[in-house]
Amino acid sequence: MNGHSTGQSANRGRPGRPNHLLRNLNSKIASIPMVLTALVIFLGGTIWTIVYSFTNSKLLPRLKFVGIEQYERLWAAPRWLVSIENLAIYGIFTLIFSLVIGFVLAALMDQKIRFENAFRTIFLYPFALSFIVTGLVWQWVLNPEFGIQSVVRSLGWTSFTFDPLYNSDIVIYGVLIAGLWQGTGLVMCLLLAGLRGIDEDIWKASRVDGIPIWKTYLFIVIPMMRPVFITTLVIIASGIVRVYDLVVAQTSGGPGIASEVPAKYVYDYMFQAQNLGQGFAASTMMLVTVAIIIVPWAYLEFGGRKRG
């Protein structure tokens, strides 16, 4: 009896298990303003945009619902179809080239080369520039009057032609060049950080086993860097969907509508054509595109981790 009561007294004397909700309470309280901001501004603005995309809003928002009429007009507009085609071309090539070039540069930088800090700064410097500055710089570089074409012709190749910004068939590739120049350095740094996280014993074991360096990268290192690649992929993809500044600075959507992109379509309809309903519909389609990118990433990054 005494032993039982002594045990109860000891249990009463022990502190109870802390409530899960009370852990890091100060941090949770400090995050309340940001959570409210996200709910009110981002979530509220998203819902507001989707709702008004089903209305006939013109200069000012008005709740006169017209069903899916704005979406039917959107997908029947040649300008929107051209912008989607340009975004697909720009996006596919940006993903491929930025990842490939970025990884090759990261692998070279990972060889402990001399002046590594200087090279890393040089490669990353374009990312510090605004897209407007990058667009203007490459507008000059690709100008046939005093850019690459003019320089090459002055060297004797008088028939050389390189004017992508003035050719409607390849203008989007001129925008692509500027985008790769600015963004590849960031990709290189992200992947270099991933490479530096690989255990040195992995490299030693592969050398002892006589595994070629390219097989070590392809079958061992790259699979181990999966989280880094997923995060890099999401960063690149979100930038692709939002591309606007480069196009405005380089071509303003021209020649004609040859270099239109969805973000520019949204801006023009909302603030120049004074057709908010059409702009909201295009914005909603961009939101769907971003969701298609973010949701799988969140599942792979968090859902898989919890399951593991």
mmCIF file of C-alpha atoms in Angstrom:
data_model
loop_
_atom_site.group_PDB
_atom_site.id
_atom_site.type_symbol
_atom_site.label_atom_id
_atom_site.label_comp_id
_atom_site.label_asym_id
_atom_site.label_seq_id
_atom_site.Cartn_x
_atom_site.Cartn_y
_atom_site.Cartn_z
ATOM 1 C CA MET A 1 0.000 0.000 0.000
ATOM 2 C CA ASN A 2 2.746 2.391 0.918
ATOM 3 C CA GLY A 3 4.619 1.480 -2.246
ATOM 4 C CA HIS A 4 1.547 2.197 -4.362
ATOM 5 C CA SER A 5 0.970 5.589 -2.783
ATOM 6 C CA THR A 6 4.670 6.380 -3.061
ATOM 7 C CA GLY A 7 4.507 5.606 -6.780
ATOM 8 C CA GLN A 8 1.467 7.848 -7.198
ATOM 9 C CA SER A 9 3.246 10.654 -5.351
ATOM 10 C CA ALA A 10 6.286 10.228 -7.565
ATOM 11 C CA ASN A 11 4.125 10.336 -10.693
ATOM 12 C CA ARG A 12 2.401 13.452 -9.432
ATOM 13 C CA GLY A 13 5.776 15.006 -8.803
ATOM 14 C CA ARG A 14 6.999 14.414 -12.348
ATOM 15 C CA PRO A 15 6.304 17.145 -14.855
ATOM 16 C CA GLY A 16 3.706 16.110 -17.446
ATOM 17 C CA ARG A 17 4.564 15.753 -21.118
ATOM 18 C CA PRO A 18 4.531 19.159 -22.808
ATOM 19 C CA ASN A 19 1.580 19.877 -25.048
ATOM 20 C CA HIS A 20 2.544 19.629 -28.722
ATOM 21 C CA LEU A 21 0.691 22.874 -29.470
ATOM 22 C CA LEU A 22 2.718 24.756 -26.844
ATOM 23 C CA ARG A 23 6.106 23.837 -28.301
ATOM 24 C CA ASN A 24 8.008 26.829 -29.707
ATOM 25 C CA LEU A 25 5.137 29.021 -28.562
ATOM 26 C CA ASN A 26 7.075 32.276 -28.979
ATOM 27 C CA SER A 27 7.951 31.409 -32.573
ATOM 28 C CA LYS A 28 4.338 30.567 -33.342
ATOM 29 C CA ILE A 29 3.128 33.834 -31.860
ATOM 30 C CA ALA A 30 5.748 35.759 -33.843
ATOM 31 C CA SER A 31 4.585 34.073 -37.081
ATOM 32 C CA ILE A 32 0.942 35.111 -36.627
ATOM 33 C CA PRO A 33 1.312 38.417 -38.589
ATOM 34 C CA MET A 34 2.896 36.582 -41.534
ATOM 35 C CA VAL A 35 0.215 33.884 -41.466
ATOM 36 C CA LEU A 36 -2.523 36.509 -41.440
ATOM 37 C CA THR A 37 -0.801 38.364 -44.271
ATOM 38 C CA ALA A 38 -0.635 35.187 -46.327
ATOM 39 C CA LEU A 39 -4.293 34.368 -45.663
ATOM 40 C CA VAL A 40 -5.660 37.858 -46.279
ATOM 41 C CA ILE A 41 -3.449 39.072 -49.122
ATOM 42 C CA PHE A 42 -2.339 35.977 -50.994
ATOM 43 C CA LEU A 43 -5.204 33.563 -50.383
ATOM 44 C CA GLY A 44 -7.826 36.323 -50.350
ATOM 45 C CA GLY A 45 -6.420 37.904 -53.505
ATOM 46 C CA THR A 46 -6.331 34.529 -55.243
ATOM 47 C CA ILE A 47 -9.971 33.777 -54.432
ATOM 48 C CA TRP A 48 -10.968 37.302 -55.450
ATOM 49 C CA THR A 49 -9.194 36.926 -58.814
ATOM 50 C CA ILE A 50 -10.812 33.558 -59.524
ATOM 51 C CA VAL A 51 -14.301 34.829 -58.647
ATOM 52 C CA TYR A 52 -14.015 37.934 -60.823
ATOM 53 C CA SER A 53 -12.639 35.904 -63.739
ATOM 54 C CA PHE A 54 -16.218 34.694 -64.208
ATOM 55 C CA THR A 55 -17.573 38.253 -64.473
ATOM 56 C CA ASN A 56 -17.818 40.857 -67.207
ATOM 57 C CA SER A 57 -15.588 43.339 -65.372
ATOM 58 C CA LYS A 58 -14.130 46.074 -67.553
ATOM 59 C CA LEU A 59 -12.504 49.199 -66.134
ATOM 60 C CA LEU A 60 -13.670 48.405 -62.579
ATOM 61 C CA PRO A 61 -14.582 45.065 -60.947
ATOM 62 C CA ARG A 62 -18.291 44.270 -60.944
ATOM 63 C CA LEU A 63 -20.147 41.110 -59.973
ATOM 64 C CA LYS A 64 -21.980 40.505 -63.239
ATOM 65 C CA PHE A 65 -21.374 36.814 -63.822
ATOM 66 C CA VAL A 66 -21.045 35.552 -67.391
ATOM 67 C CA GLY A 67 -20.019 31.964 -66.682
ATOM 68 C CA ILE A 68 -16.969 30.731 -68.587
ATOM 69 C CA GLU A 69 -17.299 33.324 -71.333
ATOM 70 C CA GLN A 70 -13.992 34.985 -70.432
ATOM 71 C CA TYR A 71 -12.194 31.632 -70.652
ATOM 72 C CA GLU A 72 -13.769 30.857 -74.019
ATOM 73 C CA ARG A 73 -12.609 34.217 -75.340
ATOM 74 C CA LEU A 74 -9.190 33.656 -73.807
ATOM 75 C CA TRP A 75 -8.561 30.335 -75.542
ATOM 76 C CA ALA A 76 -9.964 31.669 -78.820
ATOM 77 C CA ALA A 77 -7.557 34.655 -78.815
ATOM 78 C CA PRO A 78 -4.559 34.171 -81.177
ATOM 79 C CA ARG A 79 -2.443 36.379 -78.945
ATOM 80 C CA TRP A 80 -3.014 34.113 -75.928
ATOM 81 C CA LEU A 81 -2.251 30.983 -77.962
ATOM 82 C CA VAL A 82 0.996 32.543 -79.195
ATOM 83 C CA SER A 83 1.931 33.465 -75.626
ATOM 84 C CA ILE A 84 1.311 29.900 -74.438
ATOM 85 C CA GLU A 85 3.412 28.503 -77.292
ATOM 86 C CA ASN A 86 6.229 30.935 -76.479
ATOM 87 C CA LEU A 87 6.053 30.052 -72.783
ATOM 88 C CA ALA A 88 6.278 26.339 -73.619
ATOM 89 C CA ILE A 89 9.326 26.867 -75.863
ATOM 90 C CA TYR A 90 11.015 29.207 -73.410
ATOM 91 C CA GLY A 91 10.201 26.952 -70.459
ATOM 92 C CA ILE A 92 11.364 23.650 -71.953
ATOM 93 C CA PHE A 93 14.671 25.018 -73.225
ATOM 94 C CA THR A 94 15.282 27.026 -70.044
ATOM 95 C CA LEU A 95 14.785 23.952 -67.869
ATOM 96 C CA ILE A 96 17.044 21.783 -70.025
ATOM 97 C CA PHE A 97 19.877 24.221 -70.687
ATOM 98 C CA SER A 98 19.972 25.867 -67.255
ATOM 99 C CA LEU A 99 20.125 22.510 -65.475
ATOM 100 C CA VAL A 100 22.692 21.018 -67.863
ATOM 101 C CA ILE A 101 24.931 24.098 -68.054
ATOM 102 C CA GLY A 102 24.509 24.811 -64.357
ATOM 103 C CA PHE A 103 25.453 21.266 -63.378
ATOM 104 C CA VAL A 104 28.467 21.183 -65.699
ATOM 105 C CA LEU A 105 29.719 24.483 -64.267
ATOM 106 C CA ALA A 106 29.073 23.243 -60.719
ATOM 107 C CA ALA A 107 30.978 20.010 -61.408
ATOM 108 C CA LEU A 108 33.919 21.993 -62.782
ATOM 109 C CA MET A 109 33.877 24.376 -59.821
ATOM 110 C CA ASP A 110 33.792 21.396 -57.463
ATOM 111 C CA GLN A 111 37.257 20.337 -58.639
ATOM 112 C CA LYS A 112 38.819 22.845 -56.204
ATOM 113 C CA ILE A 113 40.116 25.012 -59.038
ATOM 114 C CA ARG A 114 42.212 28.120 -58.491
ATOM 115 C CA PHE A 115 40.369 31.453 -58.193
ATOM 116 C CA GLU A 116 37.146 29.558 -57.469
ATOM 117 C CA ASN A 117 35.642 32.488 -55.555
ATOM 118 C CA ALA A 118 36.340 34.845 -58.445
ATOM 119 C CA PHE A 119 34.746 32.514 -60.994
ATOM 120 C CA ARG A 120 31.740 31.892 -58.767
ATOM 121 C CA THR A 121 31.219 35.635 -58.398
ATOM 122 C CA ILE A 122 31.496 36.161 -62.158
ATOM 123 C CA PHE A 123 28.965 33.433 -62.923
ATOM 124 C CA LEU A 124 26.534 34.619 -60.255
ATOM 125 C CA TYR A 125 26.857 38.335 -61.005
ATOM 126 C CA PRO A 126 24.231 38.422 -63.817
ATOM 127 C CA PHE A 127 21.612 37.172 -61.353
ATOM 128 C CA ALA A 128 22.161 40.329 -59.271
ATOM 129 C CA LEU A 129 20.955 42.446 -62.199
ATOM 130 C CA SER A 130 17.288 43.210 -62.720
ATOM 131 C CA PHE A 131 15.529 41.576 -65.656
ATOM 132 C CA ILE A 132 15.024 44.999 -67.211
ATOM 133 C CA VAL A 133 18.776 45.679 -67.204
ATOM 134 C CA THR A 134 19.470 42.196 -68.586
ATOM 135 C CA GLY A 135 16.885 42.684 -71.318
ATOM 136 C CA LEU A 136 18.323 46.040 -72.366
ATOM 137 C CA VAL A 137 21.891 44.708 -72.384
ATOM 138 C CA TRP A 138 20.960 41.791 -74.610
ATOM 139 C CA GLN A 139 18.842 44.043 -76.813
ATOM 140 C CA TRP A 140 22.045 45.928 -77.584
ATOM 141 C CA VAL A 141 24.145 42.762 -77.933
ATOM 142 C CA LEU A 142 21.666 41.219 -80.382
ATOM 143 C CA ASN A 143 21.079 44.429 -82.328
ATOM 144 C CA PRO A 144 22.242 43.814 -85.923
ATOM 145 C CA GLU A 145 23.480 47.404 -86.282
ATOM 146 C CA PHE A 146 26.114 47.338 -83.521
ATOM 147 C CA GLY A 147 25.833 43.948 -81.804
ATOM 148 C CA ILE A 148 27.201 40.474 -82.536
ATOM 149 C CA GLN A 149 26.188 40.573 -86.195
ATOM 150 C CA SER A 150 27.979 43.885 -86.770
ATOM 151 C CA VAL A 151 31.156 42.694 -84.989
ATOM 152 C CA VAL A 152 31.355 39.426 -86.944
ATOM 153 C CA ARG A 153 30.757 41.198 -90.258
ATOM 154 C CA SER A 154 33.500 43.694 -89.451
ATOM 155 C CA LEU A 155 35.877 40.715 -89.153
ATOM 156 C CA GLY A 156 35.230 39.744 -92.766
ATOM 157 C CA TRP A 157 32.183 37.443 -92.656
ATOM 158 C CA THR A 158 29.932 39.892 -94.470
ATOM 159 C CA SER A 159 27.156 37.359 -95.046
ATOM 160 C CA PHE A 160 26.822 36.476 -91.350
ATOM 161 C CA THR A 161 23.313 37.103 -90.006
ATOM 162 C CA PHE A 162 22.292 36.938 -86.357
ATOM 163 C CA ASP A 163 19.264 39.054 -85.528
ATOM 164 C CA PRO A 164 16.897 36.863 -83.456
ATOM 165 C CA LEU A 165 15.038 39.808 -81.916
ATOM 166 C CA TYR A 166 14.030 41.038 -85.378
ATOM 167 C CA ASN A 167 12.925 37.669 -86.747
ATOM 168 C CA SER A 168 9.433 36.626 -85.659
ATOM 169 C CA ASP A 169 10.242 32.931 -86.177
ATOM 170 C CA ILE A 170 13.121 32.864 -83.670
ATOM 171 C CA VAL A 171 12.558 35.908 -81.478
ATOM 172 C CA ILE A 172 11.705 33.807 -78.420
ATOM 173 C CA TYR A 173 15.163 32.223 -78.645
ATOM 174 C CA GLY A 174 16.713 35.673 -78.334
ATOM 175 C CA VAL A 175 14.775 36.114 -75.090
ATOM 176 C CA LEU A 176 15.923 32.629 -74.062
ATOM 177 C CA ILE A 177 19.598 33.596 -74.467
ATOM 178 C CA ALA A 178 19.175 36.525 -72.081
ATOM 179 C CA GLY A 179 17.267 34.395 -69.576
ATOM 180 C CA LEU A 180 19.931 31.695 -69.557
ATOM 181 C CA TRP A 181 22.696 34.262 -69.144
ATOM 182 C CA GLN A 182 21.017 35.673 -66.064
ATOM 183 C CA GLY A 183 19.711 32.536 -64.354
ATOM 184 C CA THR A 184 22.324 29.840 -64.983
ATOM 185 C CA GLY A 185 24.693 31.236 -62.359
ATOM 186 C CA LEU A 186 22.099 30.760 -59.620
ATOM 187 C CA VAL A 187 21.489 27.187 -60.755
ATOM 188 C CA MET A 188 25.235 26.574 -60.667
ATOM 189 C CA CYS A 189 25.485 27.818 -57.073
ATOM 190 C CA LEU A 190 22.539 25.712 -55.901
ATOM 191 C CA LEU A 191 23.930 22.568 -57.499
ATOM 192 C CA LEU A 192 27.448 23.356 -56.270
ATOM 193 C CA ALA A 193 26.089 23.497 -52.727
ATOM 194 C CA GLY A 194 24.523 20.083 -53.324
ATOM 195 C CA LEU A 195 27.793 18.674 -54.650
ATOM 196 C CA ARG A 196 29.686 19.995 -51.639
ATOM 197 C CA GLY A 197 27.257 18.051 -49.452
ATOM 198 C CA ILE A 198 28.285 14.711 -50.976
ATOM 199 C CA ASP A 199 30.432 12.678 -48.568
ATOM 200 C CA GLU A 200 34.069 12.501 -49.636
ATOM 201 C CA ASP A 201 34.014 8.769 -48.954
ATOM 202 C CA ILE A 202 31.657 8.335 -51.918
ATOM 203 C CA TRP A 203 34.298 9.736 -54.265
ATOM 204 C CA LYS A 204 37.061 7.685 -52.671
ATOM 205 C CA ALA A 205 35.043 4.462 -52.967
ATOM 206 C CA SER A 206 34.244 5.117 -56.629
ATOM 207 C CA ARG A 207 37.910 5.723 -57.402
ATOM 208 C CA VAL A 208 38.945 2.549 -55.579
ATOM 209 C CA ASP A 209 36.330 0.547 -57.524
ATOM 210 C CA GLY A 210 37.545 2.034 -60.787
ATOM 211 C CA ILE A 211 34.177 3.614 -61.648
ATOM 212 C CA PRO A 212 34.499 6.255 -64.410
ATOM 213 C CA ILE A 213 33.872 9.793 -63.225
ATOM 214 C CA TRP A 214 30.873 10.269 -65.531
ATOM 215 C CA LYS A 215 29.207 7.117 -64.156
ATOM 216 C CA THR A 216 29.857 8.323 -60.610
ATOM 217 C CA TYR A 217 28.018 11.555 -61.379
ATOM 218 C CA LEU A 218 25.222 9.921 -63.370
ATOM 219 C CA PHE A 219 24.400 6.905 -61.201
ATOM 220 C CA ILE A 220 25.569 7.905 -57.721
ATOM 221 C CA VAL A 221 25.914 11.654 -57.220
ATOM 222 C CA ILE A 222 22.880 12.940 -59.142
ATOM 223 C CA PRO A 223 20.416 10.522 -57.445
ATOM 224 C CA MET A 224 21.809 11.603 -54.068
ATOM 225 C CA MET A 225 21.159 15.248 -55.030
ATOM 226 C CA ARG A 226 17.480 14.655 -55.738
ATOM 227 C CA PRO A 227 16.170 17.188 -53.137
ATOM 228 C CA VAL A 228 18.514 19.868 -54.513
ATOM 229 C CA PHE A 229 17.393 19.187 -58.075
ATOM 230 C CA ILE A 230 13.710 19.314 -57.093
ATOM 231 C CA THR A 231 14.137 22.665 -55.325
ATOM 232 C CA THR A 232 16.161 24.066 -58.241
ATOM 233 C CA LEU A 233 13.555 22.836 -60.687
ATOM 234 C CA VAL A 234 10.765 24.595 -58.796
ATOM 235 C CA ILE A 235 12.734 27.866 -58.643
ATOM 236 C CA ILE A 236 13.395 27.737 -62.390
ATOM 237 C CA ALA A 237 9.823 26.755 -63.257
ATOM 238 C CA SER A 238 8.233 29.496 -61.133
ATOM 239 C CA GLY A 239 10.488 32.051 -62.841
ATOM 240 C CA ILE A 240 9.487 30.731 -66.264
ATOM 241 C CA VAL A 241 5.773 31.176 -65.602
ATOM 242 C CA ARG A 242 6.329 34.756 -64.410
ATOM 243 C CA VAL A 243 8.647 35.859 -67.231
ATOM 244 C CA TYR A 244 7.694 39.406 -68.194
ATOM 245 C CA ASP A 245 10.506 41.924 -67.716
ATOM 246 C CA LEU A 246 12.853 40.323 -70.251
ATOM 247 C CA VAL A 247 10.221 40.393 -72.975
ATOM 248 C CA VAL A 248 9.188 43.992 -72.273
ATOM 249 C CA ALA A 249 12.800 45.212 -72.199
ATOM 250 C CA GLN A 250 13.926 43.324 -75.310
ATOM 251 C CA THR A 251 10.975 43.241 -77.695
ATOM 252 C CA SER A 252 7.809 44.606 -76.031
ATOM 253 C CA GLY A 253 6.126 41.494 -77.374
ATOM 254 C CA GLY A 254 7.194 42.058 -80.989
ATOM 255 C CA PRO A 255 7.727 41.767 -83.838
ATOM 256 C CA GLY A 256 3.940 41.977 -83.888
ATOM 257 C CA ILE A 257 2.832 39.512 -81.223
ATOM 258 C CA ALA A 258 5.642 37.014 -81.923
ATOM 259 C CA SER A 259 7.205 37.192 -78.444
ATOM 260 C CA GLU A 260 4.085 37.584 -76.304
ATOM 261 C CA VAL A 261 4.016 35.737 -72.971
ATOM 262 C CA PRO A 262 1.103 35.148 -70.542
ATOM 263 C CA ALA A 263 2.292 37.654 -67.914
ATOM 264 C CA LYS A 264 2.399 40.430 -70.520
ATOM 265 C CA TYR A 265 -1.035 39.410 -71.803
ATOM 266 C CA VAL A 266 -2.423 39.767 -68.263
ATOM 267 C CA TYR A 267 -0.821 43.176 -67.738
ATOM 268 C CA ASP A 268 -1.970 44.562 -71.071
ATOM 269 C CA TYR A 269 -5.588 43.477 -70.626
ATOM 270 C CA MET A 270 -5.861 44.616 -67.023
ATOM 271 C CA PHE A 271 -4.127 47.985 -67.254
ATOM 272 C CA GLN A 272 -4.201 49.001 -70.926
ATOM 273 C CA ALA A 273 -7.204 47.347 -72.558
ATOM 274 C CA GLN A 274 -9.243 47.985 -69.376
ATOM 275 C CA ASN A 275 -10.701 44.488 -69.496
ATOM 276 C CA LEU A 276 -10.310 43.171 -65.973
ATOM 277 C CA GLY A 277 -12.424 40.068 -66.568
ATOM 278 C CA GLN A 278 -10.154 38.866 -69.372
ATOM 279 C CA GLY A 279 -7.046 39.710 -67.341
ATOM 280 C CA PHE A 280 -8.397 37.804 -64.331
ATOM 281 C CA ALA A 281 -9.122 34.765 -66.509
ATOM 282 C CA ALA A 282 -5.562 34.783 -67.856
ATOM 283 C CA SER A 283 -4.221 35.248 -64.310
ATOM 284 C CA THR A 284 -6.221 32.244 -63.153
ATOM 285 C CA MET A 285 -4.745 30.101 -65.919
ATOM 286 C CA MET A 286 -1.268 31.193 -64.790
ATOM 287 C CA LEU A 287 -2.244 30.275 -61.226
ATOM 288 C CA VAL A 288 -3.244 26.798 -62.411
ATOM 289 C CA THR A 289 0.148 26.445 -64.090
ATOM 290 C CA VAL A 290 1.958 27.424 -60.890
ATOM 291 C CA ALA A 291 -0.193 24.985 -58.883
ATOM 292 C CA ILE A 292 0.725 22.184 -61.291
ATOM 293 C CA ILE A 293 4.367 22.934 -60.465
ATOM 294 C CA ILE A 294 4.104 23.569 -56.718
ATOM 295 C CA VAL A 295 1.753 20.752 -55.670
ATOM 296 C CA PRO A 296 3.943 17.867 -56.931
ATOM 297 C CA TRP A 297 7.001 19.572 -55.417
ATOM 298 C CA ALA A 298 5.283 19.921 -52.028
ATOM 299 C CA TYR A 299 4.231 16.273 -52.186
ATOM 300 C CA LEU A 300 7.720 15.054 -53.083
ATOM 301 C CA GLU A 301 9.431 17.348 -50.595
ATOM 302 C CA PHE A 302 7.142 16.944 -47.575
ATOM 303 C CA GLY A 303 4.740 14.088 -48.196
ATOM 304 C CA GLY A 304 7.473 11.607 -49.095
ATOM 305 C CA ARG A 305 9.602 12.760 -46.172
ATOM 306 C CA LYS A 306 6.808 12.157 -43.658
ATOM 307 C CA ARG A 307 6.090 8.767 -45.143
ATOM 308 C CA GLY A 308 9.780 7.875 -44.883
#
